[in-house]
Structure formats: C-alpha cells, structure tokens
Tab-separated table of C-alpha atoms in Angstrom:
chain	number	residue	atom	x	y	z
K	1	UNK	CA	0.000	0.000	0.000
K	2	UNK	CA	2.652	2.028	1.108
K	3	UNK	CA	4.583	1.797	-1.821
K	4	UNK	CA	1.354	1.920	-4.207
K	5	UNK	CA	0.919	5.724	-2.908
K	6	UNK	CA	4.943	6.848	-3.381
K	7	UNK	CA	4.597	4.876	-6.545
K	8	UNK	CA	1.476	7.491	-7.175
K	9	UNK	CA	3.136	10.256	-5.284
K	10	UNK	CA	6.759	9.946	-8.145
K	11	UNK	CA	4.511	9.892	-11.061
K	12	UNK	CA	2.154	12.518	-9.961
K	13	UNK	CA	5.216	14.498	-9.130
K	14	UNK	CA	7.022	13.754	-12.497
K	15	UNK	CA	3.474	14.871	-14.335
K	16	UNK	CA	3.497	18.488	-12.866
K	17	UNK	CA	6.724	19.486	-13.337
K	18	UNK	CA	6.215	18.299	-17.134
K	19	UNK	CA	3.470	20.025	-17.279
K	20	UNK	CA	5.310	23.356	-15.637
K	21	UNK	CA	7.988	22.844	-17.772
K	22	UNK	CA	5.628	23.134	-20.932
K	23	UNK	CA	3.405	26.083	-19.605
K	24	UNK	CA	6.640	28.175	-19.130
K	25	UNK	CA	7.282	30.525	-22.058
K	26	UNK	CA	10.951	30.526	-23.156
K	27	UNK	CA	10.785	32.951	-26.124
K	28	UNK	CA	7.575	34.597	-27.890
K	29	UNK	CA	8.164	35.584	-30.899
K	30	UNK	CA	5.607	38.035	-32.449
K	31	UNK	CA	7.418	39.060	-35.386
K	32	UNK	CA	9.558	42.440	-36.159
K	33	UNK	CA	8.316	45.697	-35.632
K	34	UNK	CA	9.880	47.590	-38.705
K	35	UNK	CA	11.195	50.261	-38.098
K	36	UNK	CA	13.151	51.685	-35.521
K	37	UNK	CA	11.149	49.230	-33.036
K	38	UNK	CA	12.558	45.667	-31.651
K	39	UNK	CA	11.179	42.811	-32.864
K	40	UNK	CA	8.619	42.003	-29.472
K	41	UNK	CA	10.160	39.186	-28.327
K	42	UNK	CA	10.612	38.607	-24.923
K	43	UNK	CA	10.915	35.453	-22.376
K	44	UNK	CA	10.497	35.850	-17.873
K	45	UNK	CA	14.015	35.471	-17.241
K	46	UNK	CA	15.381	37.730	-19.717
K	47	UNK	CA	13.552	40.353	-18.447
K	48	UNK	CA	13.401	39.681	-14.790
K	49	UNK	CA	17.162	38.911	-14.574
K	50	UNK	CA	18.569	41.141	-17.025
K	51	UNK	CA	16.411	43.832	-16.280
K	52	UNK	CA	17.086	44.282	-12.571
K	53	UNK	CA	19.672	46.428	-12.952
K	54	UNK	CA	19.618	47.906	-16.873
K	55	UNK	CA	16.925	48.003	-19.557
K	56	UNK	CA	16.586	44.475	-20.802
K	57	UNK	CA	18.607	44.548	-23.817
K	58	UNK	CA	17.290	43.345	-26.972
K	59	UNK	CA	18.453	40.068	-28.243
K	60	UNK	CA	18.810	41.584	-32.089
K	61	UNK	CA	21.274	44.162	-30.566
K	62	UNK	CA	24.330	41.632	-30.864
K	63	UNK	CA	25.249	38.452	-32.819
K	64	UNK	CA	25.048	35.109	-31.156
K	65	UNK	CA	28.774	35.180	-30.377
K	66	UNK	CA	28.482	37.594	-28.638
K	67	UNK	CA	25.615	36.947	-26.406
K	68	UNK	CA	27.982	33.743	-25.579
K	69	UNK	CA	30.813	35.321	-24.705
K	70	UNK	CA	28.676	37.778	-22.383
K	71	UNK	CA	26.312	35.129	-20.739
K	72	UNK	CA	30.037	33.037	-19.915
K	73	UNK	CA	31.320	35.840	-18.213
K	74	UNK	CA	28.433	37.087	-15.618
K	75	UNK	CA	30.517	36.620	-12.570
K	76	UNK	CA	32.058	39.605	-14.096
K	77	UNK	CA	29.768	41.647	-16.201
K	78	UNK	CA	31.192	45.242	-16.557
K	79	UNK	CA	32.699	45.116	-13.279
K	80	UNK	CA	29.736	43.316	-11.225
K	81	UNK	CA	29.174	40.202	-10.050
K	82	UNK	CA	25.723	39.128	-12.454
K	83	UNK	CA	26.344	35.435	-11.952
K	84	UNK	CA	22.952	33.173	-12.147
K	85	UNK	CA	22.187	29.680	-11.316
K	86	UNK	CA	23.152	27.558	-14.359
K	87	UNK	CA	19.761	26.930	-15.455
K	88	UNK	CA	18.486	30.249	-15.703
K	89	UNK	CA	21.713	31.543	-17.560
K	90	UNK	CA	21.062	28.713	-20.070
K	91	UNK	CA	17.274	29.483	-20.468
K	92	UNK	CA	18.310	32.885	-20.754
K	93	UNK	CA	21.216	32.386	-23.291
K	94	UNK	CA	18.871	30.117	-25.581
K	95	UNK	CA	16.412	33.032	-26.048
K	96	UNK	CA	19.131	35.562	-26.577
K	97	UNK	CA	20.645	32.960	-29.619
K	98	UNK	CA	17.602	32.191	-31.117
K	99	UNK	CA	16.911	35.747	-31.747
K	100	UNK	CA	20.570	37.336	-31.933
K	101	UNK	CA	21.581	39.900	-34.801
K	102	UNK	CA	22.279	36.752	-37.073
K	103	UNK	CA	19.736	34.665	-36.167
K	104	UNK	CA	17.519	36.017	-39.194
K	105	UNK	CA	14.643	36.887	-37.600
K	106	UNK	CA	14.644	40.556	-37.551
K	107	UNK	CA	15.470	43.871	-39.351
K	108	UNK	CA	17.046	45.432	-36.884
K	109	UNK	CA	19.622	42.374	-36.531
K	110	UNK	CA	20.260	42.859	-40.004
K	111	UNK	CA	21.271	46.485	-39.940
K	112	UNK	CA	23.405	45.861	-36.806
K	113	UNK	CA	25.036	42.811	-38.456
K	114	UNK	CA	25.870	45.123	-41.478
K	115	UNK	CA	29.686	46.198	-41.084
K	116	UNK	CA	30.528	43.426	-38.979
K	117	UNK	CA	33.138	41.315	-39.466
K	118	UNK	CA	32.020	37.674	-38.819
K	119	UNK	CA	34.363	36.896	-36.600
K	120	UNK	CA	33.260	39.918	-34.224
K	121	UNK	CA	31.273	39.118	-30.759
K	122	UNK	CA	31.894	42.817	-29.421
K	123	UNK	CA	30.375	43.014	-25.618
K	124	UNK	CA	29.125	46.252	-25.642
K	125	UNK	CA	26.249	47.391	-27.332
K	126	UNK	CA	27.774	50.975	-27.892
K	127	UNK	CA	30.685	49.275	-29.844
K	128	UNK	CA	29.098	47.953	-32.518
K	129	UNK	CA	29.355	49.766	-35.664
K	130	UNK	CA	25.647	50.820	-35.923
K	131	UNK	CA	25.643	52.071	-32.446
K	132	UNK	CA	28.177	54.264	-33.246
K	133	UNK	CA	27.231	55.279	-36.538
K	134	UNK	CA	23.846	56.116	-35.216
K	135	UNK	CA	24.562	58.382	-32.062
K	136	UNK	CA	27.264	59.951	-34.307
K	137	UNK	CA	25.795	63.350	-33.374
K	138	UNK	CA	26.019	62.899	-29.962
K	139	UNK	CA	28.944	64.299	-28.214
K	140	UNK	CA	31.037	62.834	-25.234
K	141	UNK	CA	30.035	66.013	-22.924
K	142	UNK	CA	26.360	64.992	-23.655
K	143	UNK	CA	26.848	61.005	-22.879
K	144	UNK	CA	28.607	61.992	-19.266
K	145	UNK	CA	25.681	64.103	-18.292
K	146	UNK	CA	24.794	62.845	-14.684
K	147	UNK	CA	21.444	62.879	-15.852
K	148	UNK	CA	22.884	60.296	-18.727
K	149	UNK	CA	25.264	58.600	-16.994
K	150	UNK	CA	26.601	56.164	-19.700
K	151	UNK	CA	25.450	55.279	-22.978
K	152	UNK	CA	24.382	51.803	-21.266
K	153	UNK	CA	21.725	54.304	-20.156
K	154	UNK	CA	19.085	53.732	-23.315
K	155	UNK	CA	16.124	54.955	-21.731
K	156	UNK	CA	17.606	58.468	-20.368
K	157	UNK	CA	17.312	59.703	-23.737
K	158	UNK	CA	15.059	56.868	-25.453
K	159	UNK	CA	11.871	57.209	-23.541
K	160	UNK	CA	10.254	54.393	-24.229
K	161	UNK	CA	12.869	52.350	-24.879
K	162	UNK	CA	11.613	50.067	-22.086
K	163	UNK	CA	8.746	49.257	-24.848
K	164	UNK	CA	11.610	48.652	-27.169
K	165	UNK	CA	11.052	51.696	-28.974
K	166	UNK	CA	13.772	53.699	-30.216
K	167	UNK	CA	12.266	55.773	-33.175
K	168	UNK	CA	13.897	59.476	-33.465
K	169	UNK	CA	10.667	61.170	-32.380
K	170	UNK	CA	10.480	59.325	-28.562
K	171	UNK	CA	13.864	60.572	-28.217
K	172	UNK	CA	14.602	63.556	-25.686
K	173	UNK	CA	17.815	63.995	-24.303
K	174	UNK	CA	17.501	65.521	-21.034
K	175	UNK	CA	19.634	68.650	-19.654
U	1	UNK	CA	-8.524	4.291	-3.278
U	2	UNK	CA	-6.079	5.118	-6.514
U	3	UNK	CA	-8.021	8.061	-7.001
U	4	UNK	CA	-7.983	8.983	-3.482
U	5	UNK	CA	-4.090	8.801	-3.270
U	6	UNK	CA	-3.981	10.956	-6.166
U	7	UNK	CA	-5.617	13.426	-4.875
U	8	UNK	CA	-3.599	13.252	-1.550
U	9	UNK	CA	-0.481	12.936	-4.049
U	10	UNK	CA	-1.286	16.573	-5.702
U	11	UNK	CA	-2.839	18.126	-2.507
U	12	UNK	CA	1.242	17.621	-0.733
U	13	UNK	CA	2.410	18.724	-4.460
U	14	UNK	CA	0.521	21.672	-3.847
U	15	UNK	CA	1.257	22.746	-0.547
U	16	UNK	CA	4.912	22.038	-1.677
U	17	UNK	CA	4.428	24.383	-4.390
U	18	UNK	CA	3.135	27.156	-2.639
U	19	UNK	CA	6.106	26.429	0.401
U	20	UNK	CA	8.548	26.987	-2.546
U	21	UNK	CA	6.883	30.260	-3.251
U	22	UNK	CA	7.615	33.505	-1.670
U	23	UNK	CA	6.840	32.826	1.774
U	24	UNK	CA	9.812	33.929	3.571
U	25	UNK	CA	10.239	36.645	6.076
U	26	UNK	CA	12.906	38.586	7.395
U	27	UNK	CA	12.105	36.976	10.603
U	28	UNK	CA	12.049	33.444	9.144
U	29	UNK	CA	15.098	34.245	7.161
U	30	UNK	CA	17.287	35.756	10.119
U	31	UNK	CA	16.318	32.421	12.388
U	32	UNK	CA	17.504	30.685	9.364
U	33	UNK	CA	20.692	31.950	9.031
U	34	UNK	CA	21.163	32.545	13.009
U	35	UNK	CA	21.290	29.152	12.932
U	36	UNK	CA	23.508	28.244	10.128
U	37	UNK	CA	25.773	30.160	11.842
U	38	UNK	CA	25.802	28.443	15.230
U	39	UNK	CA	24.319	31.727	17.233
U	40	UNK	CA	20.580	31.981	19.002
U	41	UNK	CA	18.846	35.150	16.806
U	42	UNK	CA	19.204	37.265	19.554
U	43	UNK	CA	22.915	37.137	18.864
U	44	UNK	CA	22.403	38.852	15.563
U	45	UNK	CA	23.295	42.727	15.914
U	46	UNK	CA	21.479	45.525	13.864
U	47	UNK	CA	24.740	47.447	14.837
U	48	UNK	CA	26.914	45.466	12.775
U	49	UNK	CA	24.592	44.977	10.145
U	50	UNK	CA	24.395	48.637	9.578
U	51	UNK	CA	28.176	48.843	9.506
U	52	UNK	CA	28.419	46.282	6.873
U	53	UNK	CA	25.708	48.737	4.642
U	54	UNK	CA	28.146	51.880	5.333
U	55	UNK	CA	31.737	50.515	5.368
U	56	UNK	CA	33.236	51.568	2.050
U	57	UNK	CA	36.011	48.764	0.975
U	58	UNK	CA	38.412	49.128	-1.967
U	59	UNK	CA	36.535	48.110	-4.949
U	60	UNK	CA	38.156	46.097	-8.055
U	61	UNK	CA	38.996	49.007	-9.883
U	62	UNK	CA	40.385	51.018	-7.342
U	63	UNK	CA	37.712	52.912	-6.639
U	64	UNK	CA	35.613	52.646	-2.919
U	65	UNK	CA	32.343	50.214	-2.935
U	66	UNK	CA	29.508	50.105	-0.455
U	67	UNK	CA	26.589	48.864	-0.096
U	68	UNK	CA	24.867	52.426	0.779
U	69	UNK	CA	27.341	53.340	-2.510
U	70	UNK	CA	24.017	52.161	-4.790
U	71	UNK	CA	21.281	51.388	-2.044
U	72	UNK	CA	21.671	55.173	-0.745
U	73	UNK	CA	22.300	56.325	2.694
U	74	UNK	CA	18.911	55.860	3.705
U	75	UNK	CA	17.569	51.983	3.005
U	76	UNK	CA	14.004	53.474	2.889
U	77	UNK	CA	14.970	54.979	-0.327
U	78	UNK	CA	15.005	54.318	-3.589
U	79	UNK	CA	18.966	53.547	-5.095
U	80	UNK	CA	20.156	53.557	-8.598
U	81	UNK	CA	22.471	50.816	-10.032
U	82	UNK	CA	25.708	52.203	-12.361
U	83	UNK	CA	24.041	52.341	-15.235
U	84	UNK	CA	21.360	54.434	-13.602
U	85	UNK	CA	17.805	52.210	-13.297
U	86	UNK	CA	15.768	52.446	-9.957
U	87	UNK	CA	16.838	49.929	-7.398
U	88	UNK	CA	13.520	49.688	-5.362
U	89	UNK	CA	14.280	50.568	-1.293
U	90	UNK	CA	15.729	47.786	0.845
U	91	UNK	CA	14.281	48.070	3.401
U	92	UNK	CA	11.157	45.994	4.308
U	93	UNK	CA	9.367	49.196	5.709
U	94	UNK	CA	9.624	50.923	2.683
U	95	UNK	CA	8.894	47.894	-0.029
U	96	UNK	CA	7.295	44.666	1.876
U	97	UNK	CA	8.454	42.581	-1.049
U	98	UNK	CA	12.381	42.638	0.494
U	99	UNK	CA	13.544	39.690	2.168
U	100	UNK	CA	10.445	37.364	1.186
U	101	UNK	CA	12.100	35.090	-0.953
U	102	UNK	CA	15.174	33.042	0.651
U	103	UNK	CA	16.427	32.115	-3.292
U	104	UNK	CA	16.411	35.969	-4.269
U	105	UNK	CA	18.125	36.798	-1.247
U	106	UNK	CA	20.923	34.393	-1.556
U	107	UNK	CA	21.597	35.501	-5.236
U	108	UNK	CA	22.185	39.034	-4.282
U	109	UNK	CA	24.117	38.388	-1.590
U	110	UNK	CA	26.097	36.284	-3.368
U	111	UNK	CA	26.360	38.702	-5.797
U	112	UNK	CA	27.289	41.780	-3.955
U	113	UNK	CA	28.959	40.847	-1.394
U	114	UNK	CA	31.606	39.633	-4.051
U	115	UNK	CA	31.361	43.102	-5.501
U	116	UNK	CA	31.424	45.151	-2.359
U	117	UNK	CA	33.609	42.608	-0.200
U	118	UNK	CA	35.333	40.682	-2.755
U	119	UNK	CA	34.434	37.240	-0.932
U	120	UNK	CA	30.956	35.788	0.187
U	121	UNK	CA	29.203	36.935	3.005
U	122	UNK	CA	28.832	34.973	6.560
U	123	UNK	CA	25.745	33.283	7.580
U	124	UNK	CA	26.133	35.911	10.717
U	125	UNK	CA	26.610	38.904	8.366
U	126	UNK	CA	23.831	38.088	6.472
U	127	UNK	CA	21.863	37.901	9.672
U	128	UNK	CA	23.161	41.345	11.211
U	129	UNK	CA	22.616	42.558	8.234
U	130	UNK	CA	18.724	41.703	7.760
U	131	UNK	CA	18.599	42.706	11.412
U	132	UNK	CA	19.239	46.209	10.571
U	133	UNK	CA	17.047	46.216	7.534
U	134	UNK	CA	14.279	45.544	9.252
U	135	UNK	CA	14.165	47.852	11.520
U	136	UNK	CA	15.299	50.642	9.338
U	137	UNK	CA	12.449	53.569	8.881
C-alpha cells in the first residue's frame, strides 16, 4: 500500500513538473516591428534577470557570439558580479541565440550585423558599428551628463525604450 | 482508493508548491541563518549589520564600494544601479516585497557581497545585516 501511494506520489510528481515545464514561455516571438522598433520578443528570465539592474537589452542588438561570450562571463559583467544559477543563464542564453543579430529573424539584426566582421562578438552594445554610426551626433560632454550617466543608459534619452522603442521622435535627451 | 491517493499525491504537491513560493520573512530568514551560523537570533546585531551597509572597501577598480554606494544612505529609499535604473528601497518598511524570498536573497548576496567585499558573506553577516534592515524607517 505504502509503496502503491509513493509509486502514485513519483509519477504525480514527475506529471506536474512536465506540465510546468511546458506552460513556461521561453521565447515569444511576435514578429519584427519595422522600423526603428525591436522585434517584441521577450521570455520571464530575460527580463526579470537582465532587467534588474539595466533596460533588458534586446536580443537583435548583438550576434550570437556575442551573447555567448557575455552570458560566460556574468561573474564579471562590466565590473559586477551578475552570476545566475546555471539553469536560468542557459534558459536565458537560448532566447538571446535564437533571436541574436544573425539569427535572421529581424530587421534590426540585419542592420546591426551590417559592417561586422564575422568573426566579431563585441560586448558592448555601444561598440558595434551601428551604435556608433547612429549616435554619431552625440557628443562625449552629452553622454557623461549625470542625468545620462553612460550610454548603457538607453532609456535616459530613449523614452520608451523600455517598450523597445527607439524611433527618433520618442527621443529627448535631457539637460 | 487510486483516485484517493492521487488526490492526496497533488494536494502535498501543492502545498509544496506554494512552500517553494515567496513565503519567507525577514524573521524566518534571520532564524535561518542565526542558525547556520551556530548563534541563538538574539545574537544577531542591527549594529553590525548597519556597519556592513556603510563601510566603504576598496573596490576592483580602485575605486571605494559600499553597499549604501548604490542602495543610498537611507535603506528606505530608492537607489540607482551604475548604469542608472531604480533599485527599489531595501528596506522591508519601505517595499514589503524585500527579504520574502530566501532564493532571491541568496543571489544578491552572493552577488554583492563579491562586488562590495570581494568574498561571500557569513551566515552571521547576512543575519546582522537583515537585522538592521528591518528595523530601518
């Protein structure tokens, strides 16, 4: 009898978790935006994790090599300790692969993949070429302004970059 | 009878579930690491736990770290992170959510203690350190 209801319990058990594991999102995918605006992809840990202490940075922002380089490296990420248990950095890095620069799957990974050389997994953002080439008007006394902070800081200027919206006419730089 | 023990079988699942959930406390999370580190909670000092927030240590680069470096002064307050997003106050009179989940607080301990002490917190430090939090206003 005993073992009849463990027997029960372990299968029970084993059917839930399945069944969590299958009701948990890991990448949405609702197509690009066009434009200036991300593709609207987005997946809990991503966003809870990454988000904590910048704007959650789009996936299409950097190739897959470089999301791998990054999400090896979290026990030092820019100076802080980002490190995550090893199942939510690999959830985590899947979703930021799957929809990386040069995965394909969006516009905006296409105009930040052009000008790079293949073999380039730059870590920052700001170094890519595109960056660069688009905030080519903005000077370095504007970037350090404490109300800027760093060019990490999207949504000082970008304001509603949090939506993943970066067209010209949501931006206001602030004194 | 199967039937039955299935239902007792999910009903445990359940309440297992919901223990795994956020249903710490910074009471039930200072007993918890009182005794991990050998001492009755009483032990644990809201003195020393505010010194640990305030003590500025040399950081990696040179430059001083503390915890009251991001989290502000004041714990009741809102803090910004380097790059300049809100970090929501620490302390649990200012934002109930703090200290209610035992997973998220081991994370950023882990985390910034590394960063601020460059090595892991103590089970005691962790204590004095809640201590303080919560009764911060």
């Amino acid at each position: 009898m005993n073992y009849l209801l463990r027997g029960i319990g372990v299968v029970a058990a084993v059917g839930v978790a399945g069944l969590l594991a299958f009701s948990m999102p890991s990448g949405d995918a609702h197509g690009d935006g066009g434009g200036n605006t991300l593709p609207r992809v987005t997946n809990k840990n991503w966003q809870q994790e990454c988000a904590s202490c910048h704007i959650a940075y789009a996936p299409a922002l950097l190739p897959k090599a470089s999301w791998r380089r990054l999400m090896g490296g979290l026990d030092q990420h820019f100076g802080e300790n980002a490190s995550l248990d090893p199942a939510t950095q690999a959830d985590i890095l899947r979703f930021l692969e799957a929809n990386a620069a040069d995965a394909g799957s969006s516009s905006m990974g296409r105009r930040v993949m052009q000008g790079m050389n293949p073999n380039e997994a730059p870590l920052r953002i700001t170094e890519t070429r595109w960056f660069v080439r688009k905030h080519d008007e903005v000077s370095r006394a504007t970037w350090s302004r404490k109300s800027i902070g760093s060019a990490a800081n999207c949504a000082a200027c970008h304001r509603q970059a949090e939506q993943g919206v970066f067209d010209e006419d949501t931006v206001r730089i602030p004194k | 009878m199967i039937k039955r023990a299935v239902r007792i079988a999910l009903a445990t699942l359940g309440m297992a579930s919901a223990v795994a959930g956020a249903s710490d406390s910074p009471a039930s999370l200072m007993a918890q690491y009182a005794k991990q580190a050998g001492v009755p909670v009483s032990a644990l000092s809201a003195s020393r736990g505010a010194a640990l927030y305030r003590t500025e240590h040399p950081g990696r680069n040179g430059q001083a770290v503390s915890c009251a470096a991001c989290h502000t002064a004041n714990p009741t307050r809102a803090g910004r992170t380097r790059v300049g997003k809100r970090i929501e106050p620490l302390a649990p009179a200012a934002n109930p959510q703090r200290f209610t989940d035992a997973a998220k607080v081991e994370k950023w301990f882990r985390r910034n203690c590394q960063d601020v002490l460059q090595r892991e917190c103590s089970a005691q430090e962790k204590g004095d350190f809640i201590a303080w939090l919560s009764q911060a206003r």
